[in-house]
Coordinates of C-alpha atoms and ligand atoms in Angstrom, one line a residue:
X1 CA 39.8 6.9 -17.6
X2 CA 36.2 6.5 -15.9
X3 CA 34.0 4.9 -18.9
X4 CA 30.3 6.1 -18.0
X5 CA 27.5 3.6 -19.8
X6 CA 23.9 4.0 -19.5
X7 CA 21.6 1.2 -17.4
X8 CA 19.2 0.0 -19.8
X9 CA 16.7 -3.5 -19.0
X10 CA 19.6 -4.5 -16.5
X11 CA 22.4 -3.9 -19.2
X12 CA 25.2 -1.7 -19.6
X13 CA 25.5 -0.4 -22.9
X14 CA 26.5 3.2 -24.4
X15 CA 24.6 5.3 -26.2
X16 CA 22.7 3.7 -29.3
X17 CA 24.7 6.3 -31.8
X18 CA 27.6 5.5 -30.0
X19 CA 28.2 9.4 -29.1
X20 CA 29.9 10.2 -26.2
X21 CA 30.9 13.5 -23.8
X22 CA 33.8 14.2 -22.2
X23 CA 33.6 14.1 -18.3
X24 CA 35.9 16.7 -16.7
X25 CA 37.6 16.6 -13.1
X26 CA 37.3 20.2 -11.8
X27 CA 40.1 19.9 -9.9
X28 CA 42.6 19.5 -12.3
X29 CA 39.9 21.2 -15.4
X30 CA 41.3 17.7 -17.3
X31 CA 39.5 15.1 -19.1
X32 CA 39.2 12.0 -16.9
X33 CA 36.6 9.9 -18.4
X34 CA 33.3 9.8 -20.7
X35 CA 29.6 9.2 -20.9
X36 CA 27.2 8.6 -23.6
X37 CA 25.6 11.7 -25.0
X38 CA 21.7 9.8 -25.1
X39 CA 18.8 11.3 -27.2
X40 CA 15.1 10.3 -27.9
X41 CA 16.4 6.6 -29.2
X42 CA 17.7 5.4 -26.0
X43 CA 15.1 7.1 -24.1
X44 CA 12.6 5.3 -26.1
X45 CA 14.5 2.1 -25.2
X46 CA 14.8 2.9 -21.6
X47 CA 10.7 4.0 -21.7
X48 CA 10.5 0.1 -23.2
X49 CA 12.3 -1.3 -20.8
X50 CA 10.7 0.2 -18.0
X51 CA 7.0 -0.1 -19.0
X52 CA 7.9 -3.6 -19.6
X53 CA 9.0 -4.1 -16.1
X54 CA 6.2 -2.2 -14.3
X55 CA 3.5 -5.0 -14.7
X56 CA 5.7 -7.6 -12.2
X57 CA 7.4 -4.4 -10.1
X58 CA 3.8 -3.3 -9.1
X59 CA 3.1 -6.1 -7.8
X60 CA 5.8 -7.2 -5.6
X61 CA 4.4 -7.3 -2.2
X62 CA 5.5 -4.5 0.6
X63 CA 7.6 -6.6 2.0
X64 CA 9.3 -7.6 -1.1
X65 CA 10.0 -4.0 -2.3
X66 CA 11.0 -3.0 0.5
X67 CA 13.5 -5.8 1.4
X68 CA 15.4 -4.9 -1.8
X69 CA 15.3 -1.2 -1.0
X70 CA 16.8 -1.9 2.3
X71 CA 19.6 -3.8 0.4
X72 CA 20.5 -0.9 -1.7
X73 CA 21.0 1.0 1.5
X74 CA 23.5 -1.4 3.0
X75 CA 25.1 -1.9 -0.2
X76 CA 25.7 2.1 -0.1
X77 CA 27.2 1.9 2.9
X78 CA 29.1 -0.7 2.2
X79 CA 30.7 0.8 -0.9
X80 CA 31.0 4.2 1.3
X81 CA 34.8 4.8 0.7
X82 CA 34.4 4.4 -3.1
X83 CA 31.9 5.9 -3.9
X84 CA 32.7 8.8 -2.1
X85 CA 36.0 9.3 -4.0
X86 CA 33.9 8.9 -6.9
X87 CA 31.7 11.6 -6.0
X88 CA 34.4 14.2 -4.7
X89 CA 36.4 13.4 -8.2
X90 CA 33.6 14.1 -10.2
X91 CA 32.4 17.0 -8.7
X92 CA 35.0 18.9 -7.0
X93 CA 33.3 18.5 -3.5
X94 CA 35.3 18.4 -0.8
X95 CA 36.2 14.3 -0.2
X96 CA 35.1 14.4 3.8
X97 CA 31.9 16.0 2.8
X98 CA 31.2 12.9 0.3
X99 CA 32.3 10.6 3.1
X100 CA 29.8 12.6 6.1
X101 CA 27.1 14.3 4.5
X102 CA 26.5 12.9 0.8
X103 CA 27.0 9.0 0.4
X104 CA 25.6 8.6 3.8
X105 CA 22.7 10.5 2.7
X106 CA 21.6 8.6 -0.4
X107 CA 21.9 5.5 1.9
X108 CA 19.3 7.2 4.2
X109 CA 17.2 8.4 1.2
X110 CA 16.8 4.4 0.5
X111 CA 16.7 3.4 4.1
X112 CA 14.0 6.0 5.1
X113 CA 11.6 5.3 1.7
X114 CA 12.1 1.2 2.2
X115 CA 10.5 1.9 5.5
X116 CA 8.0 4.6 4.6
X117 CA 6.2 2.4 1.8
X118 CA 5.2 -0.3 4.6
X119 CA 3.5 2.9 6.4
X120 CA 1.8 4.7 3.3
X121 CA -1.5 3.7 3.6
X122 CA -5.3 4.4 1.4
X123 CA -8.0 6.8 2.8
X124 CA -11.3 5.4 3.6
X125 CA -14.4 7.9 4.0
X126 CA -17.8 7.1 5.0
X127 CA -20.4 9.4 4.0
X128 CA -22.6 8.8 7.0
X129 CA -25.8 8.7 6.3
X130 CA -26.0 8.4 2.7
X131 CA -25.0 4.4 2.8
X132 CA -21.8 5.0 1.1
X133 CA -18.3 4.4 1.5
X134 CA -15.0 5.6 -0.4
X135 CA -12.0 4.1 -0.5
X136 CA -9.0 6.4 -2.4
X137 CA -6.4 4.3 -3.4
X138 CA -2.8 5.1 -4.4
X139 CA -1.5 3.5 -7.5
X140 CA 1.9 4.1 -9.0
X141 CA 1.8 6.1 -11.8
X142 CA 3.5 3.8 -14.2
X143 CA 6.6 5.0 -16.0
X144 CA 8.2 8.4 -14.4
X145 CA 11.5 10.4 -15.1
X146 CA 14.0 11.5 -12.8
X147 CA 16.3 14.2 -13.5
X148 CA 18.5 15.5 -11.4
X149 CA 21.2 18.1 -10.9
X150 CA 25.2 18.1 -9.9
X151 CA 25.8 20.1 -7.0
X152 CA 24.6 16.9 -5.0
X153 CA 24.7 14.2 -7.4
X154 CA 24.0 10.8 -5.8
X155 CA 22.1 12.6 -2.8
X156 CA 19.4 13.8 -4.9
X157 CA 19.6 11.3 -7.5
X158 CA 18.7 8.7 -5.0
X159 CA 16.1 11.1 -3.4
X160 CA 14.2 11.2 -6.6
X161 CA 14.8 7.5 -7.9
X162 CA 14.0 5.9 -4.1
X163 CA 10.4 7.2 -3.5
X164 CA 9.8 6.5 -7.1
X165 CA 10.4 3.1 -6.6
X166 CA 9.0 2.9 -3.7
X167 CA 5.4 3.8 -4.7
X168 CA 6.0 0.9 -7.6
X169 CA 6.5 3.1 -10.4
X170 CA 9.8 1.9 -12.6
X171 CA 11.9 4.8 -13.7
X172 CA 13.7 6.1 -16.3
X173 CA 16.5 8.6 -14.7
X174 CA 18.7 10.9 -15.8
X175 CA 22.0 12.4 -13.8
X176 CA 23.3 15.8 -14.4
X177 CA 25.8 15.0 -17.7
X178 CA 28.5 16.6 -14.8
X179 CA 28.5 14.5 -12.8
X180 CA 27.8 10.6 -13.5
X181 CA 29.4 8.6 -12.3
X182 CA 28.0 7.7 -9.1
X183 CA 24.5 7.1 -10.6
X184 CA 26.3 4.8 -12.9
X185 CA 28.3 2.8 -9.5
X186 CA 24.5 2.4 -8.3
X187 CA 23.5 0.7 -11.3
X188 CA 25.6 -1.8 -10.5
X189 CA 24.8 -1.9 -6.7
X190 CA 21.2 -2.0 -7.9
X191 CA 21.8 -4.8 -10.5
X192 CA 23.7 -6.9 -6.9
X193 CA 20.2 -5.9 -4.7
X194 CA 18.4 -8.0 -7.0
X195 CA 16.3 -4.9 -8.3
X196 CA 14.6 -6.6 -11.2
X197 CA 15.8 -5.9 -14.5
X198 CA 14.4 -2.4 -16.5
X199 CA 12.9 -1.2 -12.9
X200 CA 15.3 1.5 -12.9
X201 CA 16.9 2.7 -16.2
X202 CA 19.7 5.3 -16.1
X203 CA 20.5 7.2 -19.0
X204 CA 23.0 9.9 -19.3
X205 CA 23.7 12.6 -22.1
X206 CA 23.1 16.6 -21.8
X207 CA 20.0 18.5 -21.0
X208 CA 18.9 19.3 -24.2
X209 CA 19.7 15.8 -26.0
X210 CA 18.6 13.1 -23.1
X211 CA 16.8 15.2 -20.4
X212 CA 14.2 16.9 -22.9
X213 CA 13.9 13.3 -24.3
X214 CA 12.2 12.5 -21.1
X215 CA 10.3 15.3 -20.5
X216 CA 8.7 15.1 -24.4
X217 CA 7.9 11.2 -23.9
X218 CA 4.3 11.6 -24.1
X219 CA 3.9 8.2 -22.0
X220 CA 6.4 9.3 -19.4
X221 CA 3.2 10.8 -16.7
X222 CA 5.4 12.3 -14.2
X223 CA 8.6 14.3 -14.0
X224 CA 10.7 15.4 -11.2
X225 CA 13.3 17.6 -11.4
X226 CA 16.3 19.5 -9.1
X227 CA 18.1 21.9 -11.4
X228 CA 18.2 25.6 -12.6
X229 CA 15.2 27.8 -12.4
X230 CA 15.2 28.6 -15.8
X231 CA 15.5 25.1 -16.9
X232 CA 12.4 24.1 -14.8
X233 CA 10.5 26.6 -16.5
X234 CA 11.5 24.9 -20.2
X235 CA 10.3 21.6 -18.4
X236 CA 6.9 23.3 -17.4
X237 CA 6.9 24.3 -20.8
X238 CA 6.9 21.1 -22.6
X239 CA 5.3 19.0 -19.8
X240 CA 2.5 20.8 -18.7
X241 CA 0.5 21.0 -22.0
X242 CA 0.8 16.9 -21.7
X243 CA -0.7 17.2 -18.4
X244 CA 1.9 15.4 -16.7
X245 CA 2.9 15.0 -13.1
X246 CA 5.4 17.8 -11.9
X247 CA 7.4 17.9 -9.2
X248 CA 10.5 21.1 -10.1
X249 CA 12.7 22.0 -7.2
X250 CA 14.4 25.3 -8.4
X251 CA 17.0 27.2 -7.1
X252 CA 17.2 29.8 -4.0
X253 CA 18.7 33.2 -2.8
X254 CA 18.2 32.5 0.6
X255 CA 18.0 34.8 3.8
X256 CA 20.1 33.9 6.9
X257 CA 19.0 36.9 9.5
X258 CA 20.7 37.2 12.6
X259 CA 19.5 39.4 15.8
X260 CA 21.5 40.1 18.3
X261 CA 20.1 38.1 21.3
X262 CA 20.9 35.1 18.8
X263 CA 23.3 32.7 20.7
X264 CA 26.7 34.2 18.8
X265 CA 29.0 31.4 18.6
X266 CA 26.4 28.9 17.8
X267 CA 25.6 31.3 15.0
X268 CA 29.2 32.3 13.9
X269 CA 30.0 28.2 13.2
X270 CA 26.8 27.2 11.4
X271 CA 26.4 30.8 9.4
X272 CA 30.2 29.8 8.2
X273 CA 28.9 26.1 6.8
X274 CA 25.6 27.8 5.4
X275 CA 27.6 30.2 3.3
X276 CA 30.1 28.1 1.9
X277 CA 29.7 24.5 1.9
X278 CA 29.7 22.7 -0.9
X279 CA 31.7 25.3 -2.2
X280 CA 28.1 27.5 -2.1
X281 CA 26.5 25.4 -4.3
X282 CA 23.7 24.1 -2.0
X283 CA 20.2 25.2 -3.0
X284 CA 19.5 26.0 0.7
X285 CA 22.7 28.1 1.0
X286 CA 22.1 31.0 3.0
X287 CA 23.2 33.2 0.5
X288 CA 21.8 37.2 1.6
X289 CA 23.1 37.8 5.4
X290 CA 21.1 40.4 7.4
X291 CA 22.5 41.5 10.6
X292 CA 21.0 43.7 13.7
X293 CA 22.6 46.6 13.9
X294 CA 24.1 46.2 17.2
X295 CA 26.1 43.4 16.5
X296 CA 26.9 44.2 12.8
X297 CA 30.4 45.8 12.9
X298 CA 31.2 42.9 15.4
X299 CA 30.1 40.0 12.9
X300 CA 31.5 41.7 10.3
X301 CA 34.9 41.1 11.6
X302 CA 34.7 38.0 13.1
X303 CA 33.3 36.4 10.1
X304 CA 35.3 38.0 7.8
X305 CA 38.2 36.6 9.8
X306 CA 37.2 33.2 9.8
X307 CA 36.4 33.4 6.3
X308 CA 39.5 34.1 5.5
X309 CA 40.9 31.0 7.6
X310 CA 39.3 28.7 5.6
X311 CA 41.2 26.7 3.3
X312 CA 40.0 26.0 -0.5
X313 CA 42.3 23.4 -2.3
X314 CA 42.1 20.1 -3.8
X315 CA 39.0 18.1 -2.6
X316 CA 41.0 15.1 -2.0
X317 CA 42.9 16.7 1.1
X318 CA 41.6 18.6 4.7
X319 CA 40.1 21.8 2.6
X320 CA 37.1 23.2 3.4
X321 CA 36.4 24.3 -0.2
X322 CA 37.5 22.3 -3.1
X323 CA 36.5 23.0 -6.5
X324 CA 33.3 24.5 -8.3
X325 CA 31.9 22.5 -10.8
X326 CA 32.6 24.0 -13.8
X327 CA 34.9 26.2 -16.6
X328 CA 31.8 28.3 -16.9
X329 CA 30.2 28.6 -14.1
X330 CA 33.5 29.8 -12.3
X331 CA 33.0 32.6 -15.4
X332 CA 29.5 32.8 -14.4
X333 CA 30.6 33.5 -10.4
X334 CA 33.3 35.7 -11.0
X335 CA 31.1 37.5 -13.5
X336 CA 29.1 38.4 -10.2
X337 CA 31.6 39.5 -8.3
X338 CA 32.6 42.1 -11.0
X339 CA 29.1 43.0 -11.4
X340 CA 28.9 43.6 -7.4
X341 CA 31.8 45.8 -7.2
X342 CA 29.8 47.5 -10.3
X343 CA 27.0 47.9 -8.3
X344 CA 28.7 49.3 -5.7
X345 CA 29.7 46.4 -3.7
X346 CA 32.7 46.7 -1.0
X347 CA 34.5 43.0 -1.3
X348 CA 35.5 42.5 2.5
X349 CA 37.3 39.0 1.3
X350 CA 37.8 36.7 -1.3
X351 CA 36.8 37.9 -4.7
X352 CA 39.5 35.9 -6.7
X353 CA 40.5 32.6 -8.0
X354 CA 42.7 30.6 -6.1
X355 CA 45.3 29.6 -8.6
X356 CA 46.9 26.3 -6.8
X357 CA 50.7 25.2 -8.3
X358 CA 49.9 21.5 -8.5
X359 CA 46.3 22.2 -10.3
X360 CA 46.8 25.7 -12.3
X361 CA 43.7 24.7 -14.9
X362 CA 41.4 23.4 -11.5
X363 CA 38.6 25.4 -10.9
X364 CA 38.9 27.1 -7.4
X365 CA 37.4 30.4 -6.1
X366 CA 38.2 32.3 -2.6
X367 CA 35.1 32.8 -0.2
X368 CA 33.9 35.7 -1.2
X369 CA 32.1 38.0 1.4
X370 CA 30.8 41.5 -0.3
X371 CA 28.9 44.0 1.2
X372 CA 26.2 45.4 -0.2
X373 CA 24.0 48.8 0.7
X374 CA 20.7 47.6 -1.3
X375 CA 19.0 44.9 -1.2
X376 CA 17.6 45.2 -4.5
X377 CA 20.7 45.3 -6.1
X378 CA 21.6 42.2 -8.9
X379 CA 23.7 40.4 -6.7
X380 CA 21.3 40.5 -3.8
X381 CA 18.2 38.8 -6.3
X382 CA 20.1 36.5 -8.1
X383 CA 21.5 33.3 -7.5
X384 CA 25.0 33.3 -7.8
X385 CA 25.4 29.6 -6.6
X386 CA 29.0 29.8 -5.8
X387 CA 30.8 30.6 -2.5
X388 CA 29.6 34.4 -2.6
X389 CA 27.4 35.5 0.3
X390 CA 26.0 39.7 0.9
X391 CA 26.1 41.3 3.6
X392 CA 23.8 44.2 5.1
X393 CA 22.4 45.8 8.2
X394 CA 19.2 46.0 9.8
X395 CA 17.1 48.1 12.3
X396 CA 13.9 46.6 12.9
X397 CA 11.9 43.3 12.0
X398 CA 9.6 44.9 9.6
X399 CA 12.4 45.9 7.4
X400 CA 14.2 42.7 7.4
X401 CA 11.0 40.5 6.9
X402 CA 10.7 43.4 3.6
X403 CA 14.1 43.1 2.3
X404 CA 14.2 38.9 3.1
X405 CA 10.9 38.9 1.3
X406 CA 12.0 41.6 -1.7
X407 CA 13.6 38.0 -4.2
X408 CA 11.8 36.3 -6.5
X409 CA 13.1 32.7 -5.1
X410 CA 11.5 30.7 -1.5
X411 CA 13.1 28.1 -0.9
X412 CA 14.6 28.6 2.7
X413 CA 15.2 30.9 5.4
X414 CA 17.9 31.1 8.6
X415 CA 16.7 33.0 11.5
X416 CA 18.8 33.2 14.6
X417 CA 17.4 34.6 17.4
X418 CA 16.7 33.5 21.4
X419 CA 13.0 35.3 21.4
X420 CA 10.3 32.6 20.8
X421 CA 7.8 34.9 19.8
X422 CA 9.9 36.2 16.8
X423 CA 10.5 32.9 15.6
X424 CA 7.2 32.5 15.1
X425 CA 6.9 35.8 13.7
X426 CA 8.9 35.4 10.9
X427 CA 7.8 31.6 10.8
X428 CA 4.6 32.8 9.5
X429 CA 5.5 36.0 7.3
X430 CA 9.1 34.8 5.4
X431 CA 8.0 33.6 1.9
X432 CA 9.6 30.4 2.0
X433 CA 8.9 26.5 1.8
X434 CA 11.2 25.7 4.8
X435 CA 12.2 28.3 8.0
X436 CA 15.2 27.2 10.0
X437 CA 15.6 28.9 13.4
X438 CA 18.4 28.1 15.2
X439 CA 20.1 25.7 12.7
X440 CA 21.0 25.6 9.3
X441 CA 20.3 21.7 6.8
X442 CA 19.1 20.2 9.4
X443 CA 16.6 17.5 7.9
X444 CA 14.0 15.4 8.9
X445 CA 13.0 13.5 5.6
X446 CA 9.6 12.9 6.9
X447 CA 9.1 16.8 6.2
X448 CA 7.7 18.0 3.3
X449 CA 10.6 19.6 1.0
X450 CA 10.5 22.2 -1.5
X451 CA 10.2 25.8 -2.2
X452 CA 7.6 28.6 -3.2
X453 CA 7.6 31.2 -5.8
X454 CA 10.4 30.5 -8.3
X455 CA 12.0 27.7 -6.3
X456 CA 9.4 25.5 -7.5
X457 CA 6.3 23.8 -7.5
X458 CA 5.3 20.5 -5.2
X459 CA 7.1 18.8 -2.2
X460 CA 9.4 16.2 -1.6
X461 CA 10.3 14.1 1.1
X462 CA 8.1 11.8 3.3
X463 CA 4.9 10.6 2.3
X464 CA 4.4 13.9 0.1
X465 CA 6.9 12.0 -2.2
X466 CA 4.8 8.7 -2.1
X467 CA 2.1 11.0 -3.1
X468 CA 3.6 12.7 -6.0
X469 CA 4.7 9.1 -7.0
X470 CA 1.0 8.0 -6.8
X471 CA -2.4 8.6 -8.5
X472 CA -5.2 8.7 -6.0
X473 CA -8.1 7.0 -7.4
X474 CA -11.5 7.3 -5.3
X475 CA -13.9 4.6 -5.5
X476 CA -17.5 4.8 -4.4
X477 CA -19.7 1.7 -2.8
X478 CA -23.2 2.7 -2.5
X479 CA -24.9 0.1 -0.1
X480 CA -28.5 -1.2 0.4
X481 CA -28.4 -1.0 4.5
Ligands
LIG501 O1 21.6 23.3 -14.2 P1 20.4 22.7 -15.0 P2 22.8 24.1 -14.6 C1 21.0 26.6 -10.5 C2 22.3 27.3 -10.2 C3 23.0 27.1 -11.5 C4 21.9 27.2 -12.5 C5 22.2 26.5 -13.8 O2 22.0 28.7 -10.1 O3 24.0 28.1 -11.7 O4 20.9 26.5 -11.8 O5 22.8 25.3 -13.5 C6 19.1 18.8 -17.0 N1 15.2 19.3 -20.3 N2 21.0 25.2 -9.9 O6 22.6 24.8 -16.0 O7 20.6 22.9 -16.5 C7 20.6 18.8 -16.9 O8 21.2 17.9 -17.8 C8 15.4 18.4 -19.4 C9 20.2 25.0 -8.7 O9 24.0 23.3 -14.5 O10 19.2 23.1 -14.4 C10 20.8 18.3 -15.4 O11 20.6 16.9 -15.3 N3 16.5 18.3 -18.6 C11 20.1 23.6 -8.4 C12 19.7 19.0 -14.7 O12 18.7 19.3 -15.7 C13 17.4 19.3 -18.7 C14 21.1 22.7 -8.7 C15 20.1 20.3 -14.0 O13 20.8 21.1 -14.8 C16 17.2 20.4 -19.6 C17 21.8 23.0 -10.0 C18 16.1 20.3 -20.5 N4 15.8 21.2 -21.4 C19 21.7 24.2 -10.5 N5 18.3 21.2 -19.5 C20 19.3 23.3 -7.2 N6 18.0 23.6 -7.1 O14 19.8 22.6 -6.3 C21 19.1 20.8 -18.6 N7 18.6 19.6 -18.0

C-alpha cells in the first residue's frame, strides 16, 4: 500500500482530521494506497507555513535559488526509473511514456525555470524630456496556489510549482486527489535539495474539500490552475471577486486538418500520437480530424488500419494505450460513443472496452475512430478526453477554417500542409492560443502557453510565467537636471 502524506513546514504529516481517500490503480480498478482528504484546517496550516517562509525565500540571492532549483532537476533525473513507475501506476499511463516524455519533463520544467530567473530582468523607462525615470520592478507575489490536474501529474505539477518558486513566491500546491503520488516523491526530493522548510507545501484531498480551500484563502493572491473547464469557471467564481491573480488552463477540442500536399507519412505517424497518446487524455490532443477531400477515403483506411494495430493493455508492458484514469470517466467516454452513434456517428473502430483476463476490473478502452457528417454535432463540440477522435471531409480552406473555428474551446490546432502561404493563413485566422504546422507537442518552454476562449485565461511557460508569478510595481524618480 502507497501511504500518500501531505508536505507541510518540511514535514510529513496526514490530514489534521485524520481523514483519508482511497487511491485507486486503474489498471487493476483496486485500491492500492491512500491520501489525506485535506480541508480549510490544513490549508490554513500550509498558508502559515508558507507565509512564514516567504520573508528568507525572497531573499535568497539568484544564484542561490537557482542552485537549489538546478538540484531538484538532477535529483529528478536521478530518481527517473522510480518515479516513473510511480507515475504510470498511479495513473494508468503507459510506463515508457513516464520514462520519455513525463519525468523527463518535470526535470526540464525545473531545469529550464532555474535558468530563466537569472535572465528575468526589471524595465527601465526614461521619459525624455520630462527629467524622469521609471524603473518597474517584479516582486513575487507572496503566497500562491498551485493546483493541478491528473492526466499529466508531475509534468504540470512541477510546471506550476517551478516558476512559482522561481519568481520567490512560496507555495501552497495541490495535486489532482488521482493521482498523488509523485508530488508526494518530490516532497521528499525537495526536502534532499535543501529547499528551505514551508517554501513549498503540498496538500492533497479532493477538489471541493482541499482545492476550494485554496482558492477561498483570502491571503492566497494568485492561483493557477490545469483542470476541467467547468471547474475553472467555479475558481473564476470564487477568486475573481477577491481580485486575485488567475492563471486557468482549461481544456480543448482541438483541430488537426490535413491537406493533401501535406507530407503523408510524416503526417500518418504523428496524427496517430496526437489522437491517442496518453490514452487521449492530453489537453492538446488533436481530437476533430478534417481531411481534403482527395486524400480522405485513402486516410480513412490507412489510419483506420493502424489504429487498429495499436495495442492497449497494462501500462507496465510495450502497449501503446494503457488505462484511463478513472471508473467514471470510462462511463463518461463510453457515454460519448453511444451518444455519437446517436447522433448519427459511423464507428470505423474501436468503440468498446477492452476487457483484459489478468485485469477484468482495469479501466481500458479501444481507439475509437467515429465518423461524423456535422461538425456541429455533440461529439464534435465537446471534449470527450479519452482515446475518441472524429473524422470528416473537406473542400476548401474557408470551410475548414469555419468548421475548425465552429467549438467553443482554443487551445491548439494541427495543420499539415507543404504550402507556406497556407500555414500562415490559418496561422492568423484559427482561434487558438498555439498553431502547430507540421508537428504535433512539440514545445519550446520559452513560448508562451495557454489557450483562448474556454480553454482559459493567461499564459504559461517562459518568462510569461515569471510574470504571472510577479507583481510589477512602477516607481517614478523625478530629477532636478
Ligand atoms: O478535472 P478537475 P476532472 C477536463 C477533461 C475531463 C474534465 C473533468 O475533459 O473530463 O476536465 O476532469 C481540482 N476548487 N480536463 O473533473 O475537476 C481537482 O482536485 C479547486 C482537462 O477530473 O478540473 C484537481 O486537482 N480545485 C485538463 C484539479 O482541480 C478543484 C486536465 C483538476 O480536476 C475544484 C484534466 C474546486 N472546486 C481534466 N474542483 C487539461 N486542461 O489538461 C476540482 N478541483
Amino acid at each position: 500500500m502507497t501511504r500518500v502524506l501531505n508536505y507541510i513546514n518540511g514535514q510529513f504529516q496526514p490530514a489534521l482530521s485524520g481523514a483519508t481517500i482511497e487511491n485507486i490503480d486503474p489498471a487493476t480498478g483496486r485500491v492500492y494506497g491512500s491520501l489525506p482528504q485535506s480541508n480549510e484546517r490544513d490549508i490554513e496550516q500550509a498558508y502559515d507555513a508558507a507565509i512564514q517562509a516567504f520573508g528568507s525565500w525572497r531573499e535568497t540571492t539568484l544564484e542561490q535559488r537557482s542552485a537549489i532549483l538546478y538540484r531538484i532537476a538532477d535529483l529528478i533525473e536521478e530518481n527517473l526509473e522510480e518515479l516513473a513507475q510511480a507515475e504510470s501506476r498511479d495513473s494508468g499511463k503507459p510506463l515508457l511514456l513516464a520514462k520519455t516524455v513525463d519525468i523527463p519533463r518535470a526535470s526540464s520544467n525545473f531545469r529550464f525555470f532555474a535558468h530563466a530567473l537569472t535572465q528575468f530582468s526589471s524595465e527601465a523607462h526614461e521619459s525624455v524630456g520630462k527629467n524622469s525615470i521609471n524603473f518597474t520592478l517584479r516582486h513575487p507575489i507572496g503566497v500562491v496556489g498551485c493546483i493541478s490536474p491528473w492526466n499529466l501529474p508531475l509534468y504540470l505539477f512541477t510546471w506550476k510549482i517551478a516558476p512559482a518558486l522561481a519568481a520567490g513566491n512560496t507555495v501552497v500546491a495541490k495535486p489532482s486527489e488521482l493521482t498523488p503520488v509523485t508530488a508526494f516523491l518530490l516532497a521528499g526530493l525537495c526536502q534532499k535539495a535543501g529547499l528551505p522548510a514551508g517554501v513549498l507545501n503540498i496538500v492533497n484531498g479532493t477538489g471541493p474539500s482541499a482545492g476550494q480551500a485554496i482558492v477561498a484563502h483570502p491571503k492566497i493572491k494568485a492561483i493557477s490552475f490545469t483542470g476541467g473547464t467547468a471547474t475553472g469557471a467555479k475558481i473564476a467564481g470564487v477568486a475573481a471577486p477577491m481580485f486575485k491573480k488567475l492563471s486557468l488552463e482549461l481544456g480543448g477540442k482541438n483541430p488537426n486538418i490535413i491537406f493533401s500536399d501535406c507530407d503523408y507519412d510524416r503526417m500518418l505517424e504523428t496524427t496517430l500520437k496526437s489522437s491517442f497518446a496518453n490514452q487521449g487524455q492530453i489537453c492538446l490532443c488533436g481530437s476533430r480530424i478534417f481531411v481534403e477531400r482527395p486524400i480522405y477515403e485513402k486516410f480513412k483506411i490507412d489510419f483506420v488500419r493502424r489504429v487498429s494495430e495499436l495495442r492497449v493493455g497494462p501500462p507496465s508492458e510495450e502497449v501503446d494505450l494503457g488505462a484511463v484514469i478513472s471508473k467514471d470517466h470510462k462511463q463518461k467516454i463510453l457515454g460519448y460513443i453511444a451518444l455519437a452513434q446517436k447522433e448519427g456517428g459511423n464507428i470505423l473502430t474501436g468503440g468498446q472496452e477492452t476487457k483484459l483476463e489478468q485485469h477484468p476490473e482495469g479501466y481500458y478502452l479501444q481507439p475509437t475512430v467515429i465518423e461524423v457528417k456535422d461538425h456541429l454535432c455533440r461529439v464534435n463540440q465537446e471534449e470527450i478526453f479519452g482515446p475518441v477522435v472524429t473524422l470528416m471531409p473537406f473542400d476548401n480552406e474557408e470551410e475548414v477554417i469555419e468548421m475548425a473555428n465552429s467549438v467553443t474551446y482554443g487551445l491548439s490546432a494541427s495543420l499539415w500542409t507543404s504550402n507556406l502561404d497556407r500555414s500562415m493563413r490559418f496561422g492568423q485566422r484559427l482561434e487558438s492560443g498555439i498553431v502547430w504546422v507540421n508537428t504535433w507537442l512539440n514545445r519550446d518552454l520559452r513560448t508562451p502557453f495557454g489557450g483562448v476562449k474556454s480553454s482559459g485565461v493567461g499564459r504559461e511557460g517562459g518568462f510569461e510565467a515569471l510574470r504571472f508569478f510577479t507583481e510589477p510595481k512602477n516607481i517614478c524618480i523625478s530629477y532636478t537636471p
